[in-house]
Coordinates of C-alpha atoms and ligand atoms in Angstrom, one line a residue:
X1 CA -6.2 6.6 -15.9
X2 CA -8.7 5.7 -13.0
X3 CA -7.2 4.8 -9.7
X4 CA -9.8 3.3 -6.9
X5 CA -8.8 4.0 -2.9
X6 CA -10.1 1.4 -1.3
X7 CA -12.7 2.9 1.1
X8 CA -14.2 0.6 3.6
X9 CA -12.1 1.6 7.3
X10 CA -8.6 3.8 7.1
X11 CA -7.1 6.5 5.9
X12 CA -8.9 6.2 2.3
X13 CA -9.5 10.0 1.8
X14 CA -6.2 11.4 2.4
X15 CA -4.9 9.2 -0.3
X16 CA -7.4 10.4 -2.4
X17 CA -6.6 14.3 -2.0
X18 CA -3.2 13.4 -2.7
X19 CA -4.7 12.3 -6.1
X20 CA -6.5 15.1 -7.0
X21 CA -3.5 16.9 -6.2
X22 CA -2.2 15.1 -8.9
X23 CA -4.7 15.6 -11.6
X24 CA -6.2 11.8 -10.9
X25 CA -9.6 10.9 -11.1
X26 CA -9.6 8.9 -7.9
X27 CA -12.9 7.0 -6.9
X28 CA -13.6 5.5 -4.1
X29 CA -14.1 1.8 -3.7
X30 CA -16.3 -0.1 -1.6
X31 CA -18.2 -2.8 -4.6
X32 CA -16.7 -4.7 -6.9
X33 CA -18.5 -2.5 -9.3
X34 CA -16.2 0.0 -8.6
X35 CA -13.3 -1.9 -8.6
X36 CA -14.0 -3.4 -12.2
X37 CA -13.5 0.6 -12.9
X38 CA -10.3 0.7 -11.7
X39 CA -6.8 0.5 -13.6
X40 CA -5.0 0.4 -9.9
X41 CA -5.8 0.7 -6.2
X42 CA -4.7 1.7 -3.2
X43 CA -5.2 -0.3 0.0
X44 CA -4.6 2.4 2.9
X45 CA -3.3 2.1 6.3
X46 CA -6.2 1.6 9.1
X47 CA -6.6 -1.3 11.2
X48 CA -5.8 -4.8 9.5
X49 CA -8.1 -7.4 10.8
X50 CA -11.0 -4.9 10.8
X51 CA -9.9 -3.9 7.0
X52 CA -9.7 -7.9 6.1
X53 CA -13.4 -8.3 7.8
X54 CA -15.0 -5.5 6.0
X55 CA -13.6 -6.2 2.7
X56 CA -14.9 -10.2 3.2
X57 CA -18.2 -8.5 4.1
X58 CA -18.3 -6.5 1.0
X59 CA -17.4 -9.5 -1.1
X60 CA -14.3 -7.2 -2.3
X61 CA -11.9 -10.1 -1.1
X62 CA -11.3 -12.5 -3.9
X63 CA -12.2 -9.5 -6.3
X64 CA -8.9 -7.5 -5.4
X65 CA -7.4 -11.0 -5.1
X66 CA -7.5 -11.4 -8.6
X67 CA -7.8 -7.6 -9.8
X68 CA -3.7 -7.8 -8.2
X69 CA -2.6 -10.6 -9.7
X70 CA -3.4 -8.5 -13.3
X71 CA -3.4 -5.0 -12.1
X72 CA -1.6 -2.7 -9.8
X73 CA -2.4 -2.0 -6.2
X74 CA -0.2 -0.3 -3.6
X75 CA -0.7 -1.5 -0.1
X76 CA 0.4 1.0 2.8
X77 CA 0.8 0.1 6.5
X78 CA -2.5 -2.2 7.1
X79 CA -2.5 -2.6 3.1
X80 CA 1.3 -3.7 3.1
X81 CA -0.2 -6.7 5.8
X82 CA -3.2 -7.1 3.8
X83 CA -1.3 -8.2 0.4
X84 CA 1.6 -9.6 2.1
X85 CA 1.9 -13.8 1.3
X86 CA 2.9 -14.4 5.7
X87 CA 2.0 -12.4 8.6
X88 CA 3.3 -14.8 11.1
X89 CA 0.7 -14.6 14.4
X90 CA -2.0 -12.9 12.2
X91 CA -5.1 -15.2 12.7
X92 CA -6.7 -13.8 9.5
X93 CA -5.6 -14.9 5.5
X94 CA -3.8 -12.5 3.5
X95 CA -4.2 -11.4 -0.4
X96 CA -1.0 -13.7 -0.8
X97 CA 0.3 -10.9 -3.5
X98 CA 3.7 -10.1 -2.7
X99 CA 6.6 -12.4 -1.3
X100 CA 7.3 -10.5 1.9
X101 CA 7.3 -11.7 5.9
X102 CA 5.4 -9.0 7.8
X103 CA 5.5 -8.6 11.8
X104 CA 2.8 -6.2 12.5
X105 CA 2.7 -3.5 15.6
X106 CA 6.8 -4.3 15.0
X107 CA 8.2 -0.9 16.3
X108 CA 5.8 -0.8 19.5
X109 CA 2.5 0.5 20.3
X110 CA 0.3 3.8 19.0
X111 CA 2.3 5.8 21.6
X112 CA 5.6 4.9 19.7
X113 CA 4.2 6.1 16.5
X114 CA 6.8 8.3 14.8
X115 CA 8.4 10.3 12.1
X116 CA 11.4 10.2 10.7
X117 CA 13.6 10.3 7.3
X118 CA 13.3 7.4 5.2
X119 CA 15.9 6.8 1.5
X120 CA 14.1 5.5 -1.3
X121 CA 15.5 4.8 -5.0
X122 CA 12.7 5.5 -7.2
X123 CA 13.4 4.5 -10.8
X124 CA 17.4 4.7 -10.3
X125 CA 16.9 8.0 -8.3
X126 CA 17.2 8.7 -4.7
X127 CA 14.9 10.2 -2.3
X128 CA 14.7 11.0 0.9
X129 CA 10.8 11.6 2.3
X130 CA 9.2 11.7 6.2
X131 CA 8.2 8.8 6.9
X132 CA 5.3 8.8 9.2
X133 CA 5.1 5.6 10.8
X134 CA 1.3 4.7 12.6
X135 CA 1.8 1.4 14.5
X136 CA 3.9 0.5 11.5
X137 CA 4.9 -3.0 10.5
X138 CA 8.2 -4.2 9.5
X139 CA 9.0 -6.2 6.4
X140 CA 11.1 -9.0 8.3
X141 CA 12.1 -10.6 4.6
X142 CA 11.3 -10.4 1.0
X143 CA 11.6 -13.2 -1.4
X144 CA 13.9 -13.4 -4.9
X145 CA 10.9 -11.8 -7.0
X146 CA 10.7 -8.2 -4.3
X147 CA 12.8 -5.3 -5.4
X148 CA 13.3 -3.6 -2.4
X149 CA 12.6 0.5 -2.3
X150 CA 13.2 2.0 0.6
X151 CA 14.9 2.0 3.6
X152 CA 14.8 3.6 7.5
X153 CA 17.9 2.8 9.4
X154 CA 18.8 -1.0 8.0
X155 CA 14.7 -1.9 8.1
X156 CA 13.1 -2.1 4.5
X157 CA 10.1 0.2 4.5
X158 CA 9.3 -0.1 0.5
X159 CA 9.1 -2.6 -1.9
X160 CA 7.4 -4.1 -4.9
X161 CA 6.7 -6.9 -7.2
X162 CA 5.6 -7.1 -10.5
X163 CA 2.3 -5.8 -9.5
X164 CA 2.1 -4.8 -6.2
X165 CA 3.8 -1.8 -4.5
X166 CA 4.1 -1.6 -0.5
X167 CA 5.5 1.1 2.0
X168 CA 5.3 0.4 6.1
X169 CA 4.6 3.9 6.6
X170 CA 1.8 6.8 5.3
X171 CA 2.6 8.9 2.3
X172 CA -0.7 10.3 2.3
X173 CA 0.0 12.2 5.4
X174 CA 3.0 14.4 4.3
X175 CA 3.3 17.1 1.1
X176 CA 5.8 14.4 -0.6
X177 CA 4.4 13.1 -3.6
X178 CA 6.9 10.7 -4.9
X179 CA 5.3 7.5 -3.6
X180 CA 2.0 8.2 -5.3
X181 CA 3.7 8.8 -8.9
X182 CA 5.5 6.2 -8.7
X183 CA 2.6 4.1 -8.0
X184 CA 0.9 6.2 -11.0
X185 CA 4.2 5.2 -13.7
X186 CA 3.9 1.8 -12.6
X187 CA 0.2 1.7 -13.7
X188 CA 0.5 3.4 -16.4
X189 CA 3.5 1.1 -17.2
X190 CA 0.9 -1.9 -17.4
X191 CA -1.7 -0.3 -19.2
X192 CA 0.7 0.3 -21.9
X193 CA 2.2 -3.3 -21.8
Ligands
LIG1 N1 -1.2 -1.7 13.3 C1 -2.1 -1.7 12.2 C2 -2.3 -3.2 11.8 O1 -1.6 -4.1 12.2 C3 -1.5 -1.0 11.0 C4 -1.3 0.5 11.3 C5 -1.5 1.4 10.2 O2 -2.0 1.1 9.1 N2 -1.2 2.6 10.4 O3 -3.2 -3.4 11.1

């Protein structure tokens, strides 16, 4: 299995350690060249509307458009915004990928970046991780086709669709792997299908 990090702005290469940590052969993606090479991808945290220009610039937009609509990509912090269908405010379009209203910068400003315990149920399981929110958004609400992830407090901090799997905060920046593999079964689910 291939996975691409998409690599244009953000925090592309933490995500990618955390693959090699898990035996992935993780490339880095910044062409649709690349991307054609990928089985799933990771959009990473970073800075939205800088993310959403490069990408345009690149000519990666309608590419990942349509590489989510078949594949699998998992959007974190700036990705979750980035594949989100409304980002109400946001002068810049979205991927349209997943039915979830996103408020960005919703707990405050960089200064009221934080971490703290988040509860997922992975695949019937549960389990607690740090969640390290960066200028995190919230997921305000999710439509009929989101199963919802992951909680802090009573926000919802994961979720996914079909194809596409989101999370407010950065797994890539704590030991927990969990997020990542269940990314990894999921594609591995639709190569198989
Ligand atoms: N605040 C950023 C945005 O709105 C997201 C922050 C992040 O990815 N850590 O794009």
């Amino acid at each position: 299995m291939r996975i691409g990090v998409l690599a244009v702005q953000g925090d592309f290469g933490k995500h990618r350690d955390m693959l090699l940590r898990l035996d992935i052969e993780a490339l880095l993606v910044r062409t649709p060249q690349a991307l054609a090479q990928c089985d799933g991808v990771i959009i990473p945290g970073g800075e939205s509307t800088t993310l959403t220009t490069v990408m345009q610039k690149h000519g990666l937009w309608q590419p990942l458009q349509e590489f989510g609509r078949r594949k699998v990509i998992f959007g974190t912090c700036a990705g979750l915004i980035i594949v989100a269908n409304e980002v109400p405010g946001h002068a810049h379009s979205t991927l349209d990928l997943i039915d979830i209203t996103v408020a960005r910068n919703a707990y405050g400003r960089q200064v009221d970046s934080f971490i703290d315990t988040v509860k997922l149920e992975l695949q019937g399981a549960a389990h607690t991780m740090e969640g390290v929110f960066i200028r995190a958004p919230k997921i305000v609400a999710c439509g009929n086709s989101v199963h919802i992830l992951g909680h802090y407090r009573k926000d919802v901090v994961a979720a996914e669709n079909e194809h596409i799997l989101v999370c407010t905060f950065h797994p890539e920046l704590t030991d927990d792997t969990a997020l990542h593999r269940y990314f990894l079964h999921k594609v591995s689910r639709h190569l198989h299908d």
